[in-house]
Tab-separated table of C-alpha atoms in Angstrom:
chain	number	residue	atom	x	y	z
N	1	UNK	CA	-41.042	-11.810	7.256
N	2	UNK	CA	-37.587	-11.277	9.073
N	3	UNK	CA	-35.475	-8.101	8.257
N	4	UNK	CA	-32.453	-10.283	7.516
N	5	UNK	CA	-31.788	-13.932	8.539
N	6	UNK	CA	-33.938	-16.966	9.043
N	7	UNK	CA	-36.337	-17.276	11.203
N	8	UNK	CA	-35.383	-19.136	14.880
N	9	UNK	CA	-34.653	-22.613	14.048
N	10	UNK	CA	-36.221	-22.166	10.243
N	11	UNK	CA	-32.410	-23.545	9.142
N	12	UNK	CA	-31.943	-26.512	11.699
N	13	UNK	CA	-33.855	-28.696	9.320
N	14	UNK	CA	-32.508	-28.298	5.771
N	15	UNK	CA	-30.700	-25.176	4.253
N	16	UNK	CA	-32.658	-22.407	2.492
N	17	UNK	CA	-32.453	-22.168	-1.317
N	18	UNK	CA	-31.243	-18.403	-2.090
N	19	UNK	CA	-32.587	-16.210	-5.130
N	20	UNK	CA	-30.980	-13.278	-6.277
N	21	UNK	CA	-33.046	-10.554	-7.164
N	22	UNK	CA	-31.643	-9.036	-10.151
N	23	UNK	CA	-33.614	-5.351	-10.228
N	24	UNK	CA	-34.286	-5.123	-6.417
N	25	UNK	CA	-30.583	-5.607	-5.105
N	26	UNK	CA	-31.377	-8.467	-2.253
N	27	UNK	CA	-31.797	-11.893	-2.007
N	28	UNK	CA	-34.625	-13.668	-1.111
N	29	UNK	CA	-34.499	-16.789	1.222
N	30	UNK	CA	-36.688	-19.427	0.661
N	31	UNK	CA	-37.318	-21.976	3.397
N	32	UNK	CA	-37.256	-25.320	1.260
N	33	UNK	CA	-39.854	-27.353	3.606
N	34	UNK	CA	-42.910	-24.646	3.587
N	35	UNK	CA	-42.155	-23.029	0.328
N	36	UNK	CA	-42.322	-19.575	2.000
N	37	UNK	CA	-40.074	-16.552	1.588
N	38	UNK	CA	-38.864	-16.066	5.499
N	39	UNK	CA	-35.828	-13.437	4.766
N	40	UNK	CA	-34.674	-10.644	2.101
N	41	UNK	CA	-31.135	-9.880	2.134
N	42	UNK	CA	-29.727	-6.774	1.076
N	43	UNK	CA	-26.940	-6.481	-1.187
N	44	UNK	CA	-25.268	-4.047	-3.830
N	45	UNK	CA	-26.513	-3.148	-7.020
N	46	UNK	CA	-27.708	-5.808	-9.934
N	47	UNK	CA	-26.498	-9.169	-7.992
N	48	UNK	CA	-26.724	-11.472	-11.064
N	49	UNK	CA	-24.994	-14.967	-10.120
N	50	UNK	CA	-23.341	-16.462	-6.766
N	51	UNK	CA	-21.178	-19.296	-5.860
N	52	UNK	CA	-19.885	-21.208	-2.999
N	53	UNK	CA	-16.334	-20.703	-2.049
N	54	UNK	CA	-14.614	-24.263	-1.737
N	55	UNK	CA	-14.512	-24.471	1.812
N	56	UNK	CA	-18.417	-24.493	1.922
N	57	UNK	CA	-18.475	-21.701	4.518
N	58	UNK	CA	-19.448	-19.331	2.270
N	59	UNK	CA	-21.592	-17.992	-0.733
N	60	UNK	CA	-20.955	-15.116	-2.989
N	61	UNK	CA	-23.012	-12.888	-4.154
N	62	UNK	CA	-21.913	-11.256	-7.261
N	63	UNK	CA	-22.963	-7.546	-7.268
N	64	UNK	CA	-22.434	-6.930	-11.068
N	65	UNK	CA	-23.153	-2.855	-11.090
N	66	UNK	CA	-22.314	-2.098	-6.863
N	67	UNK	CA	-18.143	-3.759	-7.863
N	68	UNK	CA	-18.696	-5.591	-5.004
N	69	UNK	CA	-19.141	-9.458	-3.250
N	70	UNK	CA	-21.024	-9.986	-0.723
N	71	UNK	CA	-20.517	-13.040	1.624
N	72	UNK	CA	-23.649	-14.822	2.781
N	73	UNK	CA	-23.561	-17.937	5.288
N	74	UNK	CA	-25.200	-21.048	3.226
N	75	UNK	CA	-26.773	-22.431	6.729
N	76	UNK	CA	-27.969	-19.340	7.997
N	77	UNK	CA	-28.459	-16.827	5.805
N	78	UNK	CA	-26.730	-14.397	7.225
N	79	UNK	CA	-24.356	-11.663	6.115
N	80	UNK	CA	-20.881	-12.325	7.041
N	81	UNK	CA	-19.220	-9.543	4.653
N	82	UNK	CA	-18.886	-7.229	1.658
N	83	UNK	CA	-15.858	-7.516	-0.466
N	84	UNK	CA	-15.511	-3.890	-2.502
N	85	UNK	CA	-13.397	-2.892	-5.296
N	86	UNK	CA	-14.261	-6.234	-7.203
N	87	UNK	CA	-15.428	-4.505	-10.703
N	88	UNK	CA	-18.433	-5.345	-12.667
N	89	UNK	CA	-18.429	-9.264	-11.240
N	90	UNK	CA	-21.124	-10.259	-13.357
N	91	UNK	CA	-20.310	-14.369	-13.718
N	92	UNK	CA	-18.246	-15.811	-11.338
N	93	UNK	CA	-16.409	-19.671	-10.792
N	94	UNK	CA	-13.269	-21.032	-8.443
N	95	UNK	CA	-11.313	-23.326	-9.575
N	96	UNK	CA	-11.095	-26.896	-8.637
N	97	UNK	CA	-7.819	-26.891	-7.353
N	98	UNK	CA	-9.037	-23.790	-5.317
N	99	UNK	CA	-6.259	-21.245	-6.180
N	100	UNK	CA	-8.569	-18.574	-8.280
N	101	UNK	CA	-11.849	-17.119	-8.114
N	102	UNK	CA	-12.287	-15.569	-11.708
N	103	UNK	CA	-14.911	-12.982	-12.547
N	104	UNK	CA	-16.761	-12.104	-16.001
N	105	UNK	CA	-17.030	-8.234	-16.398
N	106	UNK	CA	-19.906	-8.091	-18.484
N	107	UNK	CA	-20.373	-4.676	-19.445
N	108	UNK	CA	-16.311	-3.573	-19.527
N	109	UNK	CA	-15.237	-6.649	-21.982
N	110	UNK	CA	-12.910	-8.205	-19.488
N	111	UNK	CA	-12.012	-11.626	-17.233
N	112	UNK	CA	-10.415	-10.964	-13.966
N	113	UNK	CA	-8.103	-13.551	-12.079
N	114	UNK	CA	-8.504	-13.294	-8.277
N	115	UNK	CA	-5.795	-15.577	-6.126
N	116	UNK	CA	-7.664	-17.184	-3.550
N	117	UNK	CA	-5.489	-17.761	-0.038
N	118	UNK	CA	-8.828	-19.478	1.709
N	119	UNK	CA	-9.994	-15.882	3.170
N	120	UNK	CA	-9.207	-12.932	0.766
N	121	UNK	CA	-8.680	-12.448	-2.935
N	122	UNK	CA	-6.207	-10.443	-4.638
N	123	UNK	CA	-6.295	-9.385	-8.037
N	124	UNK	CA	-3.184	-10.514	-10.346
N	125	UNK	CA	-4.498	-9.802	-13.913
N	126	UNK	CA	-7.094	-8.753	-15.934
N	127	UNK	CA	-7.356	-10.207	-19.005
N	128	UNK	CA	-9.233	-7.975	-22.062
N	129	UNK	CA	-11.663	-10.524	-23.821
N	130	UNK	CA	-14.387	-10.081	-26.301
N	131	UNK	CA	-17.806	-8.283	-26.328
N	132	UNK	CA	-19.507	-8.974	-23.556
N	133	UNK	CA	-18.043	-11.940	-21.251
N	134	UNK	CA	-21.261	-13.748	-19.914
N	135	UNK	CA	-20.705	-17.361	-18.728
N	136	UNK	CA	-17.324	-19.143	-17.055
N	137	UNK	CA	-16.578	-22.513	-16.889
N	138	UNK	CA	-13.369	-24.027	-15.890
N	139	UNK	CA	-11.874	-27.301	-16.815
N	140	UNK	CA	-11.327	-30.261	-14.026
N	141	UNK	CA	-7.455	-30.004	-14.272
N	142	UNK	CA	-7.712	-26.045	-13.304
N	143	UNK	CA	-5.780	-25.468	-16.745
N	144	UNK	CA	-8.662	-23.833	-18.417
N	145	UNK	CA	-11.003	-20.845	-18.490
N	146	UNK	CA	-13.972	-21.052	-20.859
N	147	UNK	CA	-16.561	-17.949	-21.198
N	148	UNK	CA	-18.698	-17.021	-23.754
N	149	UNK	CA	-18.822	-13.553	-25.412
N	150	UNK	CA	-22.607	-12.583	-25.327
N	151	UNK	CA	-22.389	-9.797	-28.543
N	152	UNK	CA	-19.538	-11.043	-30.208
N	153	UNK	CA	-21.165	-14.504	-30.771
N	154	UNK	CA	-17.573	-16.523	-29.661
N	155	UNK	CA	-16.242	-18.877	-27.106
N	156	UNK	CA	-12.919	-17.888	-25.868
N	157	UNK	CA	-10.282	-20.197	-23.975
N	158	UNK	CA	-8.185	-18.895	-21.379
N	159	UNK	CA	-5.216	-20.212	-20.277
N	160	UNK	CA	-4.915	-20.220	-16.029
N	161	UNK	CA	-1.257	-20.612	-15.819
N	162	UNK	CA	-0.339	-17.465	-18.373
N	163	UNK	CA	-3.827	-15.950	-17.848
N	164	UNK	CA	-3.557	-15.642	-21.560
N	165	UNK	CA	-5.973	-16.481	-24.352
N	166	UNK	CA	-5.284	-19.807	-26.253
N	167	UNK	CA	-7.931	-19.620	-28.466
N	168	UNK	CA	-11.395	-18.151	-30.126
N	169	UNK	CA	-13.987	-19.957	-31.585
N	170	UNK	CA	-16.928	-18.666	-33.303
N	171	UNK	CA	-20.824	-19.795	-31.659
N	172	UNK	CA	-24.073	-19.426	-32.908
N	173	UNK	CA	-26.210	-16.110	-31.757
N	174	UNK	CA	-25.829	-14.339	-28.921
N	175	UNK	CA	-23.831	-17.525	-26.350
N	176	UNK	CA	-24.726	-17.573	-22.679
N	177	UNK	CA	-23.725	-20.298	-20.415
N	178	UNK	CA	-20.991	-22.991	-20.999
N	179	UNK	CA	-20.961	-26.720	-19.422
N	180	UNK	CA	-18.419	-28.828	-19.782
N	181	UNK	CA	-18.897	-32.768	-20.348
N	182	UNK	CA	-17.951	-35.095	-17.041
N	183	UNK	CA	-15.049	-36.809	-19.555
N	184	UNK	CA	-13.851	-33.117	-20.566
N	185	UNK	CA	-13.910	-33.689	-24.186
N	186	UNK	CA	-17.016	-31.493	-25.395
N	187	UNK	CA	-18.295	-28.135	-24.036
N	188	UNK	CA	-22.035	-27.382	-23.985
N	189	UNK	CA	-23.182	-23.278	-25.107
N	190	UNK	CA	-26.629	-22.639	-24.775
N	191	UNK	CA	-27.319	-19.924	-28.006
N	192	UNK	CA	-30.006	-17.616	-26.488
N	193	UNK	CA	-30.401	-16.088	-29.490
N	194	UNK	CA	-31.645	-18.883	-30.934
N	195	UNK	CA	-33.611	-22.162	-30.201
N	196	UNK	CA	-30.571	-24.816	-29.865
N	197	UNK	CA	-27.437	-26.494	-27.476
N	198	UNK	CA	-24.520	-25.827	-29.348
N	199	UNK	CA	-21.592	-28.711	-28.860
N	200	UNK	CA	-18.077	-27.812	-29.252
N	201	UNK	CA	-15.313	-30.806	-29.064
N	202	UNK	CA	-12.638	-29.580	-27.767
N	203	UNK	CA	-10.651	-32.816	-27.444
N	204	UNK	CA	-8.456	-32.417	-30.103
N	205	UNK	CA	-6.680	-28.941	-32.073
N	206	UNK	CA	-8.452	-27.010	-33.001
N	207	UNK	CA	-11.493	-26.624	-31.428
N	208	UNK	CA	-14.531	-27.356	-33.710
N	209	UNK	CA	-18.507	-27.037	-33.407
N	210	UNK	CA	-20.034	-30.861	-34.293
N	211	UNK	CA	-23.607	-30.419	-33.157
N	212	UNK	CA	-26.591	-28.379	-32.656
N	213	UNK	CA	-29.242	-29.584	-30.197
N	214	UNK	CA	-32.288	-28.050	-30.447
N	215	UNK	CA	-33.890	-27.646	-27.417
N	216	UNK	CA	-36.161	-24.650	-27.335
N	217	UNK	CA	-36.160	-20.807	-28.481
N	218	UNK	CA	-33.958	-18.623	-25.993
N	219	UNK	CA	-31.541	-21.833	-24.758
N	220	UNK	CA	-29.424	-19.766	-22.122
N	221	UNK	CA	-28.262	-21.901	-18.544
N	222	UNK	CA	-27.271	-25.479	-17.811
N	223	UNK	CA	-27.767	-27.399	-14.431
N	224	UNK	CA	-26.391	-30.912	-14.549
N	225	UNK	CA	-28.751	-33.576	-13.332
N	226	UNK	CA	-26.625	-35.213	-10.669
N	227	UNK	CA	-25.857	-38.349	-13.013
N	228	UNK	CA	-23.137	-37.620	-14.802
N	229	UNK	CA	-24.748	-38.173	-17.820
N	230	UNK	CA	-27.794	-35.740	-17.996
N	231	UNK	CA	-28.131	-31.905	-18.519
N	232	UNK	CA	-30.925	-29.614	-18.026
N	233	UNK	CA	-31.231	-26.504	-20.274
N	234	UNK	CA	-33.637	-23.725	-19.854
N	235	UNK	CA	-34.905	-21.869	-22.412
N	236	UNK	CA	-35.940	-18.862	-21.572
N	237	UNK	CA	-38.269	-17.771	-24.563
N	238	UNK	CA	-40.126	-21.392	-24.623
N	239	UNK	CA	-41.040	-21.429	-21.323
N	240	UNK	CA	-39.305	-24.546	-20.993
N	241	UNK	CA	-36.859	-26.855	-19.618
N	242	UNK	CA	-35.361	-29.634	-21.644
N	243	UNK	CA	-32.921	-32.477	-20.202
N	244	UNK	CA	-29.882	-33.588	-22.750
N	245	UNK	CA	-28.381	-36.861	-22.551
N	246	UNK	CA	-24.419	-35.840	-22.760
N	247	UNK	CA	-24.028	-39.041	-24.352
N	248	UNK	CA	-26.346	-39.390	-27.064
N	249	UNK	CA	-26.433	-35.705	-27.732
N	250	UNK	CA	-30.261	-35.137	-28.268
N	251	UNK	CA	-33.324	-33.880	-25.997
N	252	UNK	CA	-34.722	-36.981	-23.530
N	253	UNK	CA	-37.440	-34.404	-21.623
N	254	UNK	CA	-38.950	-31.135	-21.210
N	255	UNK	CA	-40.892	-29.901	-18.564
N	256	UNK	CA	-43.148	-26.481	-18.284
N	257	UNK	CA	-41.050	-23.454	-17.187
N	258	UNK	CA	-43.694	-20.584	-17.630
N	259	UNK	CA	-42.381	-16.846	-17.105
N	260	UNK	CA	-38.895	-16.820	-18.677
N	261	UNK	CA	-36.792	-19.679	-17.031
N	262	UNK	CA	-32.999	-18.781	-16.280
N	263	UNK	CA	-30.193	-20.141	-13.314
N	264	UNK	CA	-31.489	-23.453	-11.749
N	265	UNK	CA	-30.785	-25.874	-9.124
N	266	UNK	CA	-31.673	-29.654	-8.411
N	267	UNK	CA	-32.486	-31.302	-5.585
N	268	UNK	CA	-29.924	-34.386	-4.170
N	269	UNK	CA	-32.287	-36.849	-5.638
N	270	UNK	CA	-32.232	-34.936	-9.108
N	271	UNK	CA	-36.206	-35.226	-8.736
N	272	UNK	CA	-37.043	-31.244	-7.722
N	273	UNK	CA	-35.700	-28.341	-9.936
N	274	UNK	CA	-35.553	-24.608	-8.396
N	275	UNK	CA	-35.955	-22.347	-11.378
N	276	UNK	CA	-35.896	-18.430	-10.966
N	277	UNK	CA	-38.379	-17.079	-13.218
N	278	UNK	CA	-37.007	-13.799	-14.626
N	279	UNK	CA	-39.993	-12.364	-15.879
N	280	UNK	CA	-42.796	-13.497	-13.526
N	281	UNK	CA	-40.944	-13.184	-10.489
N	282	UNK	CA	-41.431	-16.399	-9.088
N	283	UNK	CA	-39.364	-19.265	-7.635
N	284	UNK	CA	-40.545	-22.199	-9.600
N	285	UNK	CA	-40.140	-26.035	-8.356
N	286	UNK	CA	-40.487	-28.259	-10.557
N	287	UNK	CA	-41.734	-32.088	-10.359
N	288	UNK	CA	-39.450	-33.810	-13.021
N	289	UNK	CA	-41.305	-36.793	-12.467
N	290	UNK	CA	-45.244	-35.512	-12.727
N	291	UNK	CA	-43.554	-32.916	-15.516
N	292	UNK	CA	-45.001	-29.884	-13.446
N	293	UNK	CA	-44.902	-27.166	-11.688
N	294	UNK	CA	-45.441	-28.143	-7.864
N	295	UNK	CA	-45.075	-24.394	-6.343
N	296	UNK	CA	-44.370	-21.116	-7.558
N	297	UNK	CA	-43.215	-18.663	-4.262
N	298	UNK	CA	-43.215	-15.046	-5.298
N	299	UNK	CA	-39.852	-13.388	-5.222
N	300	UNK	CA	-38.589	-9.940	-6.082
N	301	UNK	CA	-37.854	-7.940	-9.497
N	302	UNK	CA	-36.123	-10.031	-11.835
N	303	UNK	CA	-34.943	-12.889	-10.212
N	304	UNK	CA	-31.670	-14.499	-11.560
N	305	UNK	CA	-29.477	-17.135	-9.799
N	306	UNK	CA	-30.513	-19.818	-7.964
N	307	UNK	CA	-28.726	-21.821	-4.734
N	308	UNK	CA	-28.661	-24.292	-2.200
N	309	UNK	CA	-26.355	-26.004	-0.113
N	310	UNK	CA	-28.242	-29.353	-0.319
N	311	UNK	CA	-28.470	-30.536	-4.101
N	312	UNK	CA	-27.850	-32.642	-6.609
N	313	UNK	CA	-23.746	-33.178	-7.558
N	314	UNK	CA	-22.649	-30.358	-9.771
């Protein structure tokens, strides 16, 4: 296995899927034809999520406990830089109109605002939130910031042009990740605490909860399907991952997830999930058509976010 970087010519075919290792402080790289680990990449301490920047040159690494980025080339997995004095970035998401990269400090009950010039990000506020920010999502018009508060049990709205908060909403136990729905009317909380979707409409004022979904004990991230109309869930104490229809609001699938499920991706044809497995330490892919696990590639402690540059639309 290489130091760091693909092996010669490993990424001239498709590009690698990336998982973050959680408890070991690298990144493994998978090669997505053999289903072999080829490359660990260092990083800084407890890398928990990453993200493309909008140019597609580019993913971040969030280092939540070493306050740092670091910059990884999607094609090539290879380093291109560390970005320091970026504190606690434990969730991360740009904006669709590409001006801000913001940041969930998980542990120090803050979100932070980075302006993004294409290259470097400057910090212009940090906004004081609830208990423990987890998840971001931000709204298609770049108005709105949406993260969850993990020990508070609340949803909190955050408004991108004052960098102020609109509004709080109380959630079911212990709120994780947050989708929003294609037409931007509902938002989608998986309740790890407990077994169920929760579905906030936020169409109107005030916000209100309308729905439950139950979906499986320890609900925690979303993946959309690629359709614009499906969502997959994991849930991380089932062992399981369920697909919603966004429409209908109820449960269509499930498929076997065994060794804590968590961040996912899907392949273009929505066929193929990648699944980190947080507990087993294992990459999991997953046939969504056979409803099985094709390969499970050993990865490193605690594996956490999943990427690739060729998948399904997000």
């Amino acid at each position: 296995m290489a130091a760091v970087g693909l092996a010669v010519g490993a990424h001239a075919a498709q590009p690698p899927v990336f998982v973050l290792n959680s408890l070991q402080a690298d990144i493994s790289v998978i090669d997505p034809v053999t289903w072999t680990e080829t490359a660990r990449i260092p990083t800084g301490k407890e890398p928990h999520h990453l993200y493309l920047t909008p140019d597609e040159k580019s993913l971040i690494v969030a280092n939540a406990l070493g306050d740092s980025l670091t910059f990884v080339d999607p094609r090539t997995a290879q380093v291109q830089r560390t970005v320091r004095d970026i504190v606690d970035p434990y969730h991360l998401r740009f904006s669709p109109d590409m001006q801000w990269l913001v940041t969930a400090a998980n542990r120090l009950n803050h979100v932070d605002f980075y302006r993004w010039d294409g290259k470097d990000l400057t910090l212009v506020r940090r906004v004081p939130t609830g208990k423990t920010p987890s998840h971001l999502w931000i709204d298609s018009a770049s108005r709105t910031v949406y993260c969850t508060m993990q020990d508070s049990d609340e949803l909190v709205a955050i408004d991108i042009a004052t960098q102020t908060i609109k509004w709080r909403l109380k959630t079911g136990p212990m709120p994780a990740d947050v989708y929003g729905s294609p037409d931007g009317r509902q938002l989608f909380v998986g309740l790890t605490g407990s077994d169920s979707v929760e579905v906030i409409d936020i169409s109107g004022a005030p916000p209100r909860s309308v729905q439950r979904i139950k979906t499986g004990k320890g609900a925690h991230a979303f993946r959309s399907a690629g359709d614009g109309r499906h969502l997959f869930v994991s849930n991380r104490v089932a062992n399981t991952i369920a697909r919603i229809d966004m429409r209908e609001l109820r449960v269509v699938d499930s498929y076997p997830a065994p060794g804590g499920p968590d961040c996912m991706d899907v392949s273009p044809d929505g066929r193929w999930l990648y699944v980190s497995a947080r507990w087993s330490r294992k990459l999991l892919v997953i046939d969504t058509v056979e409803r099985r696990v094709a390969q499970a590639i050993s990865v490193g402690k605690s594996p956490h976010g999943v990427w690739t540059l060729q998948h399904a639309k997000r």
